[in-house]
Coordinates of N, CA and C in Angstrom, one line a residue:
L8 N -0.7 -18.6 8.7 CA -0.9 -17.5 7.8 C -1.1 -18.1 6.4
D9 N -2.1 -17.6 5.7 CA -2.4 -18.0 4.3 C -2.2 -16.8 3.4
Y10 N -1.2 -16.8 2.6 CA -0.9 -15.6 1.9 C -1.9 -15.4 0.7
R11 N -2.7 -16.3 0.5 CA -3.8 -16.1 -0.5 C -4.8 -15.1 0.0
I12 N -5.0 -15.1 1.3 CA -5.9 -14.2 2.0 C -5.2 -12.8 1.9
E13 N -4.0 -12.7 2.3 CA -3.2 -11.5 2.2 C -3.2 -10.9 0.8
A14 N -3.1 -11.8 -0.2 CA -3.1 -11.3 -1.6 C -4.4 -10.7 -2.0
R15 N -5.5 -11.3 -1.5 CA -6.9 -10.7 -1.8 C -7.0 -9.3 -1.2
G16 N -6.5 -9.2 0.1 CA -6.5 -7.8 0.7 C -5.6 -6.8 0.0
Q17 N -4.4 -7.2 -0.4 CA -3.5 -6.3 -1.2 C -4.1 -5.8 -2.5
Q18 N -4.7 -6.8 -3.1 CA -5.4 -6.5 -4.4 C -6.6 -5.6 -4.3
F19 N -7.3 -5.8 -3.2 CA -8.4 -4.8 -2.9 C -7.9 -3.4 -2.8
F20 N -6.8 -3.2 -2.0 CA -6.2 -1.9 -1.8 C -5.7 -1.4 -3.2
A21 N -5.1 -2.3 -3.9 CA -4.5 -1.8 -5.2 C -5.6 -1.3 -6.1
E22 N -6.7 -2.0 -6.2 CA -7.8 -1.6 -7.0 C -8.5 -0.3 -6.5
S23 N -8.6 -0.2 -5.1 CA -9.2 0.9 -4.5 C -8.4 2.2 -4.7
Y24 N -7.1 2.1 -4.8 CA -6.3 3.3 -4.9 C -5.6 3.5 -6.3
R25 N -6.0 2.7 -7.2 CA -5.5 2.7 -8.6 C -5.8 4.2 -9.1
G26 N -4.8 4.8 -9.7 CA -4.9 6.1 -10.2 C -4.8 7.3 -9.2
H27 N -4.6 7.0 -7.9 CA -4.4 8.0 -6.9 C -3.1 8.7 -7.2
P28 N -3.1 10.0 -7.0 CA -1.9 10.8 -7.3 C -0.7 10.5 -6.4
T29 N -0.9 10.1 -5.1 CA 0.2 9.9 -4.2 C 0.3 8.5 -3.5
I30 N -0.8 7.7 -3.7 CA -0.8 6.4 -3.1 C -0.7 5.3 -4.2
H31 N 0.3 4.4 -4.0 CA 0.5 3.3 -5.0 C 0.6 2.0 -4.3
I32 N -0.2 1.1 -4.5 CA -0.2 -0.3 -3.9 C 0.3 -1.2 -5.0
P33 N 1.4 -2.0 -4.7 CA 1.9 -2.9 -5.7 C 0.9 -4.0 -6.1
E34 N 0.9 -4.3 -7.3 CA 0.0 -5.4 -7.8 C 0.5 -6.7 -7.4
V35 N -0.5 -7.6 -7.0 CA -0.1 -9.0 -6.7 C 0.1 -9.8 -8.0
I36 N 1.2 -10.6 -8.1 CA 1.4 -11.4 -9.2 C 0.9 -12.8 -8.9
P37 N -0.3 -13.2 -9.3 CA -0.9 -14.4 -8.8 C -0.2 -15.7 -9.3
E38 N 0.4 -15.7 -10.4 CA 1.1 -16.9 -10.9 C 2.3 -17.3 -10.0
F39 N 2.8 -16.3 -9.3 CA 4.0 -16.5 -8.4 C 3.6 -16.4 -6.9
S40 N 2.3 -16.5 -6.6 CA 1.8 -16.4 -5.2 C 1.0 -17.6 -4.9
G41 N 0.9 -17.9 -3.6 CA 0.1 -19.1 -3.2 C 0.0 -19.0 -1.7
Q42 N -0.4 -20.1 -1.1 CA -0.6 -20.2 0.3 C 0.6 -19.8 1.2
Q43 N 1.8 -20.1 0.7 CA 3.0 -19.8 1.5 C 3.9 -18.7 0.9
V44 N 3.5 -18.0 -0.1 CA 4.3 -17.0 -0.7 C 3.4 -15.9 -1.3
L45 N 3.7 -14.7 -1.2 CA 3.0 -13.6 -1.8 C 4.1 -12.7 -2.6
T46 N 3.8 -12.7 -3.9 CA 4.7 -11.9 -4.8 C 4.0 -10.7 -5.3
S47 N 4.7 -9.5 -5.2 CA 4.1 -8.3 -5.8 C 5.0 -7.7 -6.8
S48 N 4.4 -6.8 -7.6 CA 5.2 -6.1 -8.6 C 6.3 -5.2 -7.9
W49 N 7.4 -4.9 -8.5 CA 8.5 -4.1 -8.0 C 8.1 -2.7 -8.1
V50 N 8.4 -1.9 -7.0 CA 8.2 -0.5 -7.0 C 9.5 0.2 -6.5
E51 N 10.0 1.0 -7.4 CA 11.2 1.8 -7.0 C 10.9 2.8 -5.9
G52 N 11.9 3.0 -5.0 CA 11.7 3.9 -4.0 C 12.9 4.0 -3.1
L53 N 12.8 4.7 -2.0 CA 13.8 4.9 -1.0 C 13.5 4.1 0.3
S54 N 14.5 3.8 1.0 CA 14.2 3.3 2.4 C 13.6 4.5 3.2
W55 N 13.0 4.2 4.3 CA 12.4 5.3 5.1 C 13.6 6.2 5.6
A56 N 14.7 5.5 6.0 CA 15.8 6.3 6.6 C 16.4 7.2 5.4
D57 N 16.5 6.7 4.3 CA 17.1 7.5 3.2 C 16.1 8.7 2.8
F58 N 14.9 8.4 2.8 CA 13.8 9.4 2.5 C 14.0 10.5 3.6
L59 N 14.0 10.2 4.9 CA 14.1 11.2 6.0 C 15.4 12.0 5.8
A60 N 16.5 11.3 5.4 CA 17.8 12.0 5.3 C 17.8 13.0 4.1
T61 N 17.1 12.7 3.1 CA 17.3 13.5 1.9 C 16.0 14.3 1.4
A62 N 14.9 14.0 1.9 CA 13.6 14.7 1.4 C 13.6 16.1 1.9
S63 N 12.9 17.0 1.1 CA 12.7 18.3 1.5 C 11.5 18.3 2.6
D64 N 11.4 19.4 3.2 CA 10.3 19.6 4.2 C 8.9 19.4 3.5
D65 N 8.8 19.9 2.3 CA 7.5 19.8 1.5 C 7.3 18.3 1.2
A66 N 8.3 17.6 0.8 CA 8.2 16.1 0.5 C 7.8 15.3 1.8
K67 N 8.3 15.7 2.9 CA 8.0 15.0 4.2 C 6.5 15.3 4.6
Q68 N 6.1 16.6 4.4 CA 4.7 16.9 4.7 C 3.8 16.2 3.8
L69 N 4.1 16.0 2.5 CA 3.2 15.3 1.6 C 3.2 13.8 2.0
A70 N 4.3 13.3 2.4 CA 4.3 11.8 2.8 C 3.5 11.7 4.0
A71 N 3.6 12.6 5.0 CA 2.8 12.5 6.3 C 1.3 12.6 5.9
E72 N 0.9 13.5 5.0 CA -0.5 13.7 4.7 C -1.0 12.5 4.0
T73 N -0.2 11.9 3.1 CA -0.5 10.7 2.3 C -0.8 9.5 3.2
I74 N 0.1 9.3 4.2 CA -0.1 8.1 5.1 C -1.3 8.4 6.0
F75 N -1.5 9.6 6.4 CA -2.7 9.9 7.2 C -4.0 9.6 6.4
R76 N -4.0 10.2 5.2 CA -5.2 10.0 4.3 C -5.5 8.5 4.0
F77 N -4.4 7.8 3.7 CA -4.5 6.4 3.4 C -5.2 5.6 4.6
A78 N -4.6 5.9 5.8 CA -5.2 5.2 7.0 C -6.6 5.5 7.2
Q79 N -6.9 6.8 7.2 CA -8.3 7.3 7.5 C -9.3 6.8 6.4
Q80 N -8.9 7.0 5.2 CA -9.8 6.6 4.1 C -10.1 5.1 4.1
S81 N -9.0 4.4 4.3 CA -9.1 2.9 4.4 C -10.1 2.5 5.4
V82 N -10.0 3.0 6.6 CA -10.9 2.6 7.7 C -12.3 3.2 7.5
F83 N -12.4 4.5 7.3 CA -13.7 5.1 7.4 C -14.5 5.0 6.1
K84 N -13.8 5.0 4.9 CA -14.6 4.9 3.7 C -14.6 3.5 3.1
L85 N -13.5 2.8 3.1 CA -13.4 1.5 2.6 C -13.8 0.4 3.6
R86 N -13.8 0.8 4.8 CA -14.1 -0.1 5.9 C -13.1 -1.3 6.0
R87 N -11.9 -1.0 5.7 CA -10.8 -2.0 5.8 C -9.6 -1.4 6.5
F88 N -8.8 -2.3 7.2 CA -7.6 -1.9 7.8 C -6.5 -2.6 7.2
N89 N -5.4 -1.9 6.9 CA -4.2 -2.5 6.3 C -3.1 -2.4 7.3
G90 N -2.7 -3.5 7.8 CA -1.6 -3.5 8.9 C -0.3 -3.7 8.5

């Protein structure tokens, strides 16, 4: 595994979704990344378990829609898969 390749992919998605109202891809920090390490900017959030335990039904619906739209748009519009 070469994390430089992973970094390029992550940066592609960060640029593609920059400014999106519900999708945020952390930026790669190139000076702290290389072949064996990938460093991204910190993003505050909840663990999935904490989100499920505390989120409203509306928030859960928005999360589900966001995940679906990210996956579909990435494959069908951007022609990229993020695994």
